[in-house]
mmCIF file of C-alpha atoms in Angstrom:
data_model
loop_
_atom_site.group_PDB
_atom_site.id
_atom_site.type_symbol
_atom_site.label_atom_id
_atom_site.label_comp_id
_atom_site.label_asym_id
_atom_site.label_seq_id
_atom_site.Cartn_x
_atom_site.Cartn_y
_atom_site.Cartn_z
ATOM 1 C CA MET R 15 22.303 64.199 -45.869
ATOM 2 C CA ALA R 16 22.269 60.570 -44.727
ATOM 3 C CA ARG R 17 24.243 58.086 -46.786
ATOM 4 C CA ARG R 18 22.035 55.778 -48.792
ATOM 5 C CA ARG R 19 22.000 52.103 -47.913
ATOM 6 C CA VAL R 20 22.393 49.382 -50.530
ATOM 7 C CA LEU R 21 22.074 45.604 -50.326
ATOM 8 C CA LEU R 22 24.092 43.626 -52.900
ATOM 9 C CA TYR R 23 22.258 40.319 -53.392
ATOM 10 C CA LEU R 24 24.419 37.689 -55.085
ATOM 11 C CA LYS R 25 23.879 34.503 -57.033
ATOM 12 C CA PRO R 26 26.094 31.891 -55.301
ATOM 13 C CA PHE R 27 28.888 29.949 -56.942
ATOM 14 C CA ASP R 28 27.562 26.525 -55.960
ATOM 15 C CA VAL R 29 25.234 26.538 -58.965
ATOM 16 C CA TYR R 30 28.302 25.765 -61.087
ATOM 17 C CA PRO R 31 29.626 22.156 -60.989
ATOM 18 C CA PRO R 32 32.864 21.962 -58.956
ATOM 19 C CA ARG R 33 36.086 20.909 -60.654
ATOM 20 C CA PRO R 34 38.261 18.289 -58.914
ATOM 21 C CA LEU R 35 41.427 19.702 -57.362
ATOM 22 C CA SER R 36 44.440 18.887 -59.493
ATOM 23 C CA GLY R 37 47.016 16.763 -57.625
ATOM 24 C CA ALA R 38 45.026 16.788 -54.386
ATOM 25 C CA SER R 39 46.080 14.122 -51.914
ATOM 26 C CA SER R 40 43.604 11.979 -50.031
ATOM 27 C CA LEU R 41 43.805 10.893 -46.391
ATOM 28 C CA THR R 42 41.761 7.812 -47.161
ATOM 29 C CA PHE R 43 42.825 4.680 -48.991
ATOM 30 C CA PRO R 44 41.662 3.812 -51.503
ATOM 31 C CA PRO R 45 40.660 7.338 -52.588
ATOM 32 C CA PRO R 46 36.954 7.925 -53.228
ATOM 33 C CA PRO R 47 35.872 7.637 -56.853
ATOM 34 C CA PRO R 48 35.737 10.984 -58.663
ATOM 35 C CA PRO R 49 32.285 12.437 -59.300
ATOM 36 C CA PRO R 50 30.899 11.840 -62.792
ATOM 37 C CA ARG R 51 31.981 14.581 -65.158
ATOM 38 C CA ALA R 52 30.861 15.762 -68.543
ATOM 39 C CA ALA R 53 32.967 14.104 -71.229
ATOM 40 C CA ASN R 54 33.158 17.105 -73.551
ATOM 41 C CA PRO R 55 36.099 19.342 -72.526
ATOM 42 C CA LYS R 56 34.400 22.266 -74.240
ATOM 43 C CA ILE R 57 31.501 21.969 -71.785
ATOM 44 C CA LEU R 58 33.938 22.035 -68.852
ATOM 45 C CA SER R 59 35.686 25.086 -70.303
ATOM 46 C CA TYR R 60 32.321 26.760 -70.875
ATOM 47 C CA LEU R 61 31.212 26.144 -67.267
ATOM 48 C CA ASP R 62 34.535 27.377 -65.910
ATOM 49 C CA ASP R 63 34.224 30.546 -67.952
ATOM 50 C CA ARG R 64 30.677 31.158 -66.715
ATOM 51 C CA CYS R 65 31.882 30.937 -63.136
ATOM 52 C CA ARG R 66 34.814 33.266 -63.871
ATOM 53 C CA VAL R 67 32.630 35.869 -65.602
ATOM 54 C CA HIS R 68 30.146 35.808 -62.725
ATOM 55 C CA LYS R 69 32.917 36.240 -60.164
ATOM 56 C CA ASP R 70 34.489 39.094 -62.167
ATOM 57 C CA THR R 71 31.135 40.898 -62.334
ATOM 58 C CA ILE R 72 30.638 40.578 -58.570
ATOM 59 C CA ASN R 73 34.116 41.991 -57.929
ATOM 60 C CA LEU R 74 33.472 44.846 -60.356
ATOM 61 C CA CYS R 75 30.174 45.757 -58.683
ATOM 62 C CA LYS R 76 31.811 45.691 -55.258
ATOM 63 C CA SER R 77 34.668 47.920 -56.395
ATOM 64 C CA ILE R 78 32.242 50.442 -57.889
ATOM 65 C CA LEU R 79 30.105 50.514 -54.743
ATOM 66 C CA GLN R 80 33.248 50.987 -52.669
ATOM 67 C CA ARG R 81 33.959 54.253 -54.508
ATOM 68 C CA LYS R 82 30.464 55.657 -53.965
ATOM 69 C CA PRO R 83 29.227 57.556 -50.882
ATOM 70 C CA LEU R 84 27.069 54.581 -49.887
ATOM 71 C CA ASP R 85 26.674 52.195 -46.978
ATOM 72 C CA TRP R 86 26.427 48.735 -48.489
ATOM 73 C CA ILE R 87 26.655 45.079 -47.593
ATOM 74 C CA SER R 88 26.537 41.923 -49.703
ATOM 75 C CA VAL R 89 24.740 38.633 -49.092
ATOM 76 C CA GLN R 90 24.467 35.415 -51.095
ATOM 77 C CA ARG R 91 20.894 34.631 -52.036
ATOM 78 C CA ASN R 92 20.840 31.265 -50.226
ATOM 79 C CA HIS R 93 21.847 32.976 -46.960
ATOM 80 C CA LEU R 94 18.886 35.371 -46.803
ATOM 81 C CA THR R 95 15.771 34.177 -44.986
ATOM 82 C CA ASN R 96 14.132 37.329 -43.598
ATOM 83 C CA PRO R 97 12.367 40.242 -45.325
ATOM 84 C CA ILE R 98 14.657 42.958 -46.653
ATOM 85 C CA ARG R 99 14.274 46.184 -44.686
ATOM 86 C CA ASP R 100 16.216 49.338 -43.844
ATOM 87 C CA VAL R 101 17.860 49.758 -47.242
ATOM 88 C CA ASP R 102 17.212 52.237 -50.039
ATOM 89 C CA LEU R 103 18.122 50.003 -52.979
ATOM 90 C CA VAL R 104 18.644 46.299 -53.660
ATOM 91 C CA ILE R 105 21.104 45.334 -56.409
ATOM 92 C CA THR R 106 21.013 41.743 -57.601
ATOM 93 C CA VAL R 107 23.991 40.187 -59.391
ATOM 94 C CA GLY R 108 23.129 37.041 -61.317
ATOM 95 C CA GLY R 109 20.208 36.771 -63.696
ATOM 96 C CA ASP R 110 16.432 36.818 -63.678
ATOM 97 C CA GLY R 111 16.307 33.957 -61.165
ATOM 98 C CA THR R 112 18.336 35.949 -58.670
ATOM 99 C CA LEU R 113 16.097 39.002 -59.129
ATOM 100 C CA LEU R 114 13.011 36.819 -58.671
ATOM 101 C CA ARG R 115 14.412 35.313 -55.473
ATOM 102 C CA ALA R 116 15.164 38.787 -54.088
ATOM 103 C CA SER R 117 11.663 40.001 -54.952
ATOM 104 C CA HIS R 118 10.194 37.461 -52.525
ATOM 105 C CA PHE R 119 11.794 39.378 -49.637
ATOM 106 C CA LEU R 120 10.648 42.837 -50.778
ATOM 107 C CA ASP R 121 7.504 44.873 -50.254
ATOM 108 C CA SER R 122 6.531 47.843 -52.430
ATOM 109 C CA SER R 123 8.827 50.370 -50.720
ATOM 110 C CA ILE R 124 12.327 49.351 -51.900
ATOM 111 C CA PRO R 125 13.383 49.450 -55.582
ATOM 112 C CA ILE R 126 15.480 46.694 -57.117
ATOM 113 C CA LEU R 127 18.139 46.874 -59.843
ATOM 114 C CA GLY R 128 19.250 43.715 -61.634
ATOM 115 C CA VAL R 129 22.761 43.155 -62.996
ATOM 116 C CA ASN R 130 23.086 40.331 -65.510
ATOM 117 C CA SER R 131 26.446 38.883 -64.466
ATOM 118 C CA ASP R 132 26.820 36.420 -67.351
ATOM 119 C CA PRO R 133 25.048 37.544 -70.551
ATOM 120 C CA THR R 134 24.773 35.265 -73.549
ATOM 121 C CA CYS R 135 27.531 35.684 -76.153
ATOM 122 C CA SER R 136 26.037 35.301 -79.631
ATOM 123 C CA ASP R 137 29.368 34.329 -81.227
ATOM 124 C CA GLU R 138 29.822 31.573 -78.640
ATOM 125 C CA VAL R 139 26.301 30.248 -79.253
ATOM 126 C CA ASP R 140 26.897 30.181 -83.029
ATOM 127 C CA GLU R 141 30.228 28.411 -82.605
ATOM 128 C CA LEU R 142 28.911 25.692 -80.295
ATOM 129 C CA THR R 143 25.347 25.315 -81.550
ATOM 130 C CA GLU R 144 26.000 21.833 -83.011
ATOM 131 C CA GLU R 145 27.600 20.591 -79.758
ATOM 132 C CA PHE R 146 25.502 21.917 -76.853
ATOM 133 C CA ASP R 147 23.317 24.821 -75.733
ATOM 134 C CA ALA R 148 25.798 27.610 -74.982
ATOM 135 C CA ARG R 149 23.256 30.247 -74.065
ATOM 136 C CA ARG R 150 23.973 31.971 -70.758
ATOM 137 C CA SER R 151 21.794 34.226 -68.612
ATOM 138 C CA THR R 152 18.828 35.892 -70.336
ATOM 139 C CA GLY R 153 18.558 38.790 -67.897
ATOM 140 C CA TYR R 154 15.172 39.886 -69.236
ATOM 141 C CA LEU R 155 14.517 42.096 -66.187
ATOM 142 C CA CYS R 156 18.134 43.161 -65.618
ATOM 143 C CA ALA R 157 18.826 46.777 -66.523
ATOM 144 C CA ALA R 158 22.601 46.494 -66.214
ATOM 145 C CA THR R 159 25.578 44.340 -67.100
ATOM 146 C CA ALA R 160 29.228 44.707 -66.094
ATOM 147 C CA TRP R 161 29.671 47.084 -69.023
ATOM 148 C CA ASN R 162 27.143 49.701 -67.934
ATOM 149 C CA PHE R 163 26.566 49.026 -64.216
ATOM 150 C CA GLU R 164 28.204 52.209 -62.969
ATOM 151 C CA GLN R 165 26.305 54.330 -65.491
ATOM 152 C CA ILE R 166 22.936 52.796 -64.542
ATOM 153 C CA LEU R 167 23.748 53.004 -60.824
ATOM 154 C CA ASP R 168 24.709 56.690 -61.046
ATOM 155 C CA ALA R 169 21.513 57.495 -62.964
ATOM 156 C CA THR R 170 19.435 55.586 -60.395
ATOM 157 C CA LEU R 171 21.056 57.351 -57.441
ATOM 158 C CA ALA R 172 20.691 60.731 -59.166
ATOM 159 C CA GLY R 173 16.989 60.114 -59.791
ATOM 160 C CA SER R 174 17.239 60.330 -63.578
ATOM 161 C CA ARG R 175 16.595 56.591 -63.957
ATOM 162 C CA HIS R 176 13.154 55.829 -62.550
ATOM 163 C CA TYR R 177 11.657 52.565 -61.374
ATOM 164 C CA SER R 178 8.559 50.922 -62.812
ATOM 165 C CA GLU R 179 5.861 49.271 -60.737
ATOM 166 C CA LEU R 180 5.260 45.650 -61.713
ATOM 167 C CA SER R 181 2.212 43.652 -60.713
ATOM 168 C CA ARG R 182 2.518 40.520 -58.567
ATOM 169 C CA ILE R 183 0.250 37.594 -57.698
ATOM 170 C CA SER R 184 -1.420 37.136 -54.330
ATOM 171 C CA VAL R 185 -2.439 33.644 -53.197
ATOM 172 C CA LYS R 186 -4.627 32.866 -50.194
ATOM 173 C CA LEU R 187 -4.760 29.277 -48.963
ATOM 174 C CA ASN R 188 -7.999 28.491 -47.106
ATOM 175 C CA GLY R 189 -8.372 32.219 -46.442
ATOM 176 C CA SER R 190 -4.821 32.765 -45.129
ATOM 177 C CA GLN R 191 -2.434 34.931 -47.126
ATOM 178 C CA LEU R 192 0.695 33.152 -48.382
ATOM 179 C CA LEU R 193 3.756 35.175 -47.437
ATOM 180 C CA THR R 194 5.368 35.059 -50.897
ATOM 181 C CA TYR R 195 4.069 37.131 -53.822
ATOM 182 C CA ALA R 196 4.886 35.889 -57.324
ATOM 183 C CA LEU R 197 6.513 38.277 -59.781
ATOM 184 C CA ASN R 198 6.468 35.861 -62.733
ATOM 185 C CA ASP R 199 3.905 33.131 -62.210
ATOM 186 C CA ILE R 200 2.495 30.381 -60.040
ATOM 187 C CA LEU R 201 1.897 26.756 -60.904
ATOM 188 C CA VAL R 202 -0.721 24.677 -59.070
ATOM 189 C CA SER R 203 -0.171 20.991 -59.736
ATOM 190 C CA HIS R 204 0.484 17.526 -58.405
ATOM 191 C CA PRO R 205 4.129 17.292 -57.247
ATOM 192 C CA CYS R 206 4.669 14.324 -59.587
ATOM 193 C CA PRO R 207 4.639 15.539 -63.219
ATOM 194 C CA ALA R 208 3.329 12.136 -64.384
ATOM 195 C CA SER R 209 0.209 12.410 -62.173
ATOM 196 C CA VAL R 210 -3.090 14.011 -63.066
ATOM 197 C CA SER R 211 -4.045 17.235 -61.296
ATOM 198 C CA ARG R 212 -7.732 17.433 -60.329
ATOM 199 C CA PHE R 213 -9.290 20.758 -59.390
ATOM 200 C CA SER R 214 -12.146 23.119 -60.115
ATOM 201 C CA LEU R 215 -11.969 26.848 -60.740
ATOM 202 C CA ARG R 216 -14.167 29.874 -61.285
ATOM 203 C CA LYS R 217 -13.726 33.651 -61.365
ATOM 204 C CA ARG R 218 -15.535 36.121 -59.133
ATOM 205 C CA SER R 219 -15.950 39.878 -59.259
ATOM 206 C CA ASN R 220 -18.307 42.227 -57.422
ATOM 207 C CA GLY R 221 -20.671 39.414 -56.512
ATOM 208 C CA GLU R 222 -20.728 37.940 -60.026
ATOM 209 C CA THR R 223 -19.441 34.401 -60.518
ATOM 210 C CA SER R 224 -18.373 32.643 -63.720
ATOM 211 C CA ARG R 225 -19.366 29.065 -64.501
ATOM 212 C CA LEU R 226 -17.468 26.320 -62.704
ATOM 213 C CA ILE R 227 -14.776 24.451 -64.623
ATOM 214 C CA ASN R 228 -13.888 20.957 -63.403
ATOM 215 C CA SER R 229 -10.435 20.046 -64.631
ATOM 216 C CA ARG R 230 -8.301 16.952 -64.962
ATOM 217 C CA SER R 231 -5.018 18.149 -66.416
ATOM 218 C CA SER R 232 -1.335 18.799 -65.739
ATOM 219 C CA GLY R 233 -2.182 21.741 -63.514
ATOM 220 C CA LEU R 234 -2.979 25.433 -63.589
ATOM 221 C CA ARG R 235 -0.528 28.218 -64.425
ATOM 222 C CA VAL R 236 -1.251 31.866 -63.637
ATOM 223 C CA ALA R 237 1.151 34.570 -64.817
ATOM 224 C CA THR R 238 1.617 38.288 -64.381
ATOM 225 C CA ALA R 239 2.359 40.555 -67.326
ATOM 226 C CA THR R 240 6.048 40.124 -66.475
ATOM 227 C CA GLY R 241 5.721 36.340 -66.487
ATOM 228 C CA SER R 242 3.659 36.262 -69.687
ATOM 229 C CA THR R 243 6.932 36.172 -71.665
ATOM 230 C CA ALA R 244 8.208 33.055 -69.855
ATOM 231 C CA ALA R 245 6.557 29.631 -69.432
ATOM 232 C CA MET R 246 3.129 31.026 -70.290
ATOM 233 C CA LEU R 247 4.313 32.168 -73.722
ATOM 234 C CA SER R 248 6.086 28.854 -74.326
ATOM 235 C CA ALA R 249 2.818 27.020 -73.594
ATOM 236 C CA GLY R 250 0.906 29.026 -76.184
ATOM 237 C CA GLY R 251 -0.094 32.100 -74.202
ATOM 238 C CA PHE R 252 0.400 35.682 -75.315
ATOM 239 C CA MET R 253 2.656 38.538 -74.268
ATOM 240 C CA MET R 254 1.002 41.236 -72.162
ATOM 241 C CA PRO R 255 2.084 44.863 -71.757
ATOM 242 C CA ILE R 256 4.482 44.825 -68.805
ATOM 243 C CA SER R 257 2.509 47.575 -67.054
ATOM 244 C CA SER R 258 -0.726 45.520 -67.121
ATOM 245 C CA ARG R 259 -2.375 44.690 -63.798
ATOM 246 C CA GLU R 260 -4.258 41.724 -65.250
ATOM 247 C CA LEU R 261 -3.264 38.077 -64.847
ATOM 248 C CA GLN R 262 -3.216 35.410 -67.539
ATOM 249 C CA TYR R 263 -4.153 31.834 -66.698
ATOM 250 C CA MET R 264 -3.960 28.546 -68.561
ATOM 251 C CA ILE R 265 -5.025 24.995 -67.708
ATOM 252 C CA ARG R 266 -2.141 22.785 -68.809
ATOM 253 C CA GLU R 267 -2.829 19.781 -71.008
ATOM 254 C CA PRO R 268 -6.533 19.367 -70.160
ATOM 255 C CA ILE R 269 -7.923 15.849 -70.435
ATOM 256 C CA SER R 270 -11.090 15.608 -72.567
ATOM 257 C CA PRO R 271 -12.481 19.088 -71.845
ATOM 258 C CA THR R 272 -16.117 19.693 -72.731
ATOM 259 C CA ASP R 273 -16.984 21.961 -75.629
ATOM 260 C CA ALA R 274 -18.422 24.458 -73.143
ATOM 261 C CA ASP R 275 -15.178 24.487 -71.140
ATOM 262 C CA LYS R 276 -12.750 24.860 -74.043
ATOM 263 C CA PRO R 277 -13.068 28.685 -74.390
ATOM 264 C CA LEU R 278 -12.435 29.024 -70.629
ATOM 265 C CA LEU R 279 -9.236 26.975 -70.394
ATOM 266 C CA HIS R 280 -7.084 30.038 -71.136
ATOM 267 C CA GLY R 281 -7.912 33.645 -70.372
ATOM 268 C CA LEU R 282 -7.471 36.692 -68.177
ATOM 269 C CA VAL R 283 -8.190 37.493 -64.559
ATOM 270 C CA LYS R 284 -9.077 41.182 -64.530
ATOM 271 C CA GLN R 285 -7.683 43.499 -61.861
ATOM 272 C CA GLU R 286 -11.003 43.549 -60.010
ATOM 273 C CA GLN R 287 -11.448 39.761 -60.243
ATOM 274 C CA HIS R 288 -10.091 36.855 -58.268
ATOM 275 C CA MET R 289 -9.926 33.183 -59.131
ATOM 276 C CA LEU R 290 -11.144 30.487 -56.754
ATOM 277 C CA VAL R 291 -9.536 27.061 -57.081
ATOM 278 C CA VAL R 292 -10.568 23.955 -55.120
ATOM 279 C CA TRP R 293 -8.020 21.123 -55.082
ATOM 280 C CA TYR R 294 -9.168 17.476 -55.307
ATOM 281 C CA ASN R 295 -5.979 15.387 -55.162
ATOM 282 C CA GLN R 296 -4.629 13.872 -51.974
ATOM 283 C CA GLU R 297 -1.484 15.957 -52.434
ATOM 284 C CA GLY R 298 -0.480 18.970 -54.476
ATOM 285 C CA ALA R 299 1.663 22.079 -54.420
ATOM 286 C CA VAL R 300 1.693 25.765 -55.263
ATOM 287 C CA TYR R 301 4.974 26.675 -56.938
ATOM 288 C CA ILE R 302 5.924 30.358 -56.730
ATOM 289 C CA ASP R 303 8.207 31.668 -59.503
ATOM 290 C CA GLY R 304 9.652 28.247 -60.222
ATOM 291 C CA SER R 305 10.577 25.481 -57.815
ATOM 292 C CA HIS R 306 12.401 27.355 -55.025
ATOM 293 C CA VAL R 307 9.270 28.388 -53.091
ATOM 294 C CA THR R 308 6.516 25.803 -52.687
ATOM 295 C CA TYR R 309 3.455 25.460 -50.486
ATOM 296 C CA PRO R 310 1.840 22.012 -50.047
ATOM 297 C CA ILE R 311 -1.903 21.617 -50.574
ATOM 298 C CA GLN R 312 -4.243 18.693 -50.049
ATOM 299 C CA HIS R 313 -7.737 17.483 -50.927
ATOM 300 C CA GLY R 314 -10.397 20.118 -50.295
ATOM 301 C CA ASP R 315 -8.021 23.083 -49.971
ATOM 302 C CA THR R 316 -9.185 26.351 -51.519
ATOM 303 C CA LEU R 317 -6.949 28.898 -53.240
ATOM 304 C CA GLU R 318 -7.864 32.499 -53.955
ATOM 305 C CA ILE R 319 -5.643 33.977 -56.677
ATOM 306 C CA SER R 320 -5.584 37.663 -57.647
ATOM 307 C CA SER R 321 -3.371 40.639 -58.471
ATOM 308 C CA ASP R 322 -4.218 42.191 -55.098
ATOM 309 C CA ALA R 323 -0.558 42.205 -54.050
ATOM 310 C CA PRO R 324 2.095 44.863 -53.352
ATOM 311 C CA VAL R 325 3.724 46.017 -56.575
ATOM 312 C CA LEU R 326 7.463 45.583 -57.046
ATOM 313 C CA LYS R 327 9.576 48.620 -57.930
ATOM 314 C CA VAL R 328 12.068 47.586 -60.621
ATOM 315 C CA ILE R 329 14.669 49.561 -62.564
ATOM 316 C CA LEU R 330 13.895 48.130 -65.994
ATOM 317 C CA PRO R 331 16.151 47.846 -69.064
ATOM 318 C CA GLU R 332 15.615 50.428 -71.786
ATOM 319 C CA TYR R 333 13.700 48.165 -74.165
ATOM 320 C CA LEU R 334 11.162 47.294 -71.474
ATOM 321 C CA LEU R 335 10.822 50.959 -70.522
ATOM 322 C CA LYS R 336 9.853 51.723 -74.119
ATOM 323 C CA GLN R 337 7.338 48.884 -74.069
ATOM 324 C CA ALA R 338 5.834 50.155 -70.808
ATOM 325 C CA SER R 339 5.361 53.635 -72.277
ATOM 326 C CA LEU R 340 3.339 52.373 -75.263
#
């Protein structure tokens, strides 16, 4: 039997602020000024510990993989630019952002397992709550942590831990398919948050077309069921069953909407529907799962948004598995 192939996809260390080297000499005179640092030593200690915990989790995952009958390689997420192929499993080590970034390189054939490398410590949050936000990685989609990674990995390899198929968002720009599918959400807006976004939208299905909405607002957000617990929920949306194939949309901060438009500013795009958006600003952007993947748009461009995208196979945490079975 052929050995299974695994890609270990890692959150890099450069997301943590560097500490100046103690006692380091400089070849220049006078020495360059030190970079501005946070004044609170507890914040510095907290950041150092986050980096250490992340590094320890990476080393643990590598040591466990080394003991298994697997062929595996590791890559930092900012070093990967091509689609992921020729592996049987992708393991991400970081948080939800790292899993989202990896999903952009995957089709529907390769499952993904997330390891939350730096989970929030409730005691730490309680201790520091009056000083700063000490929450760490949420890891909503991550099935494993350092504590149970080997157990979850063994169950996945043995076939007793199954993947779930999560819906994604497809976007066509002027009829051409964008190469990146969104797992969480997309945001269509002016690149300057202080500027008004001008666009129109309507839904279509089987030849039927909804009424046209002309919007001046802060933009349009469209979320999957997975993304309905993130920015969409914070903006007043609702949680959807994670197995849903529908999309939820919301026009952000609409300016003087008409009474007829108000019921249509927030709703669902059914699985058989697609949403047509026409952009009317000189410049704009489509943001895919945050700010890392963007596509520029300009006046007159048309977007077609739907759930007609390859699903993503994800090994989900237990609590999400229970939700999906309801």
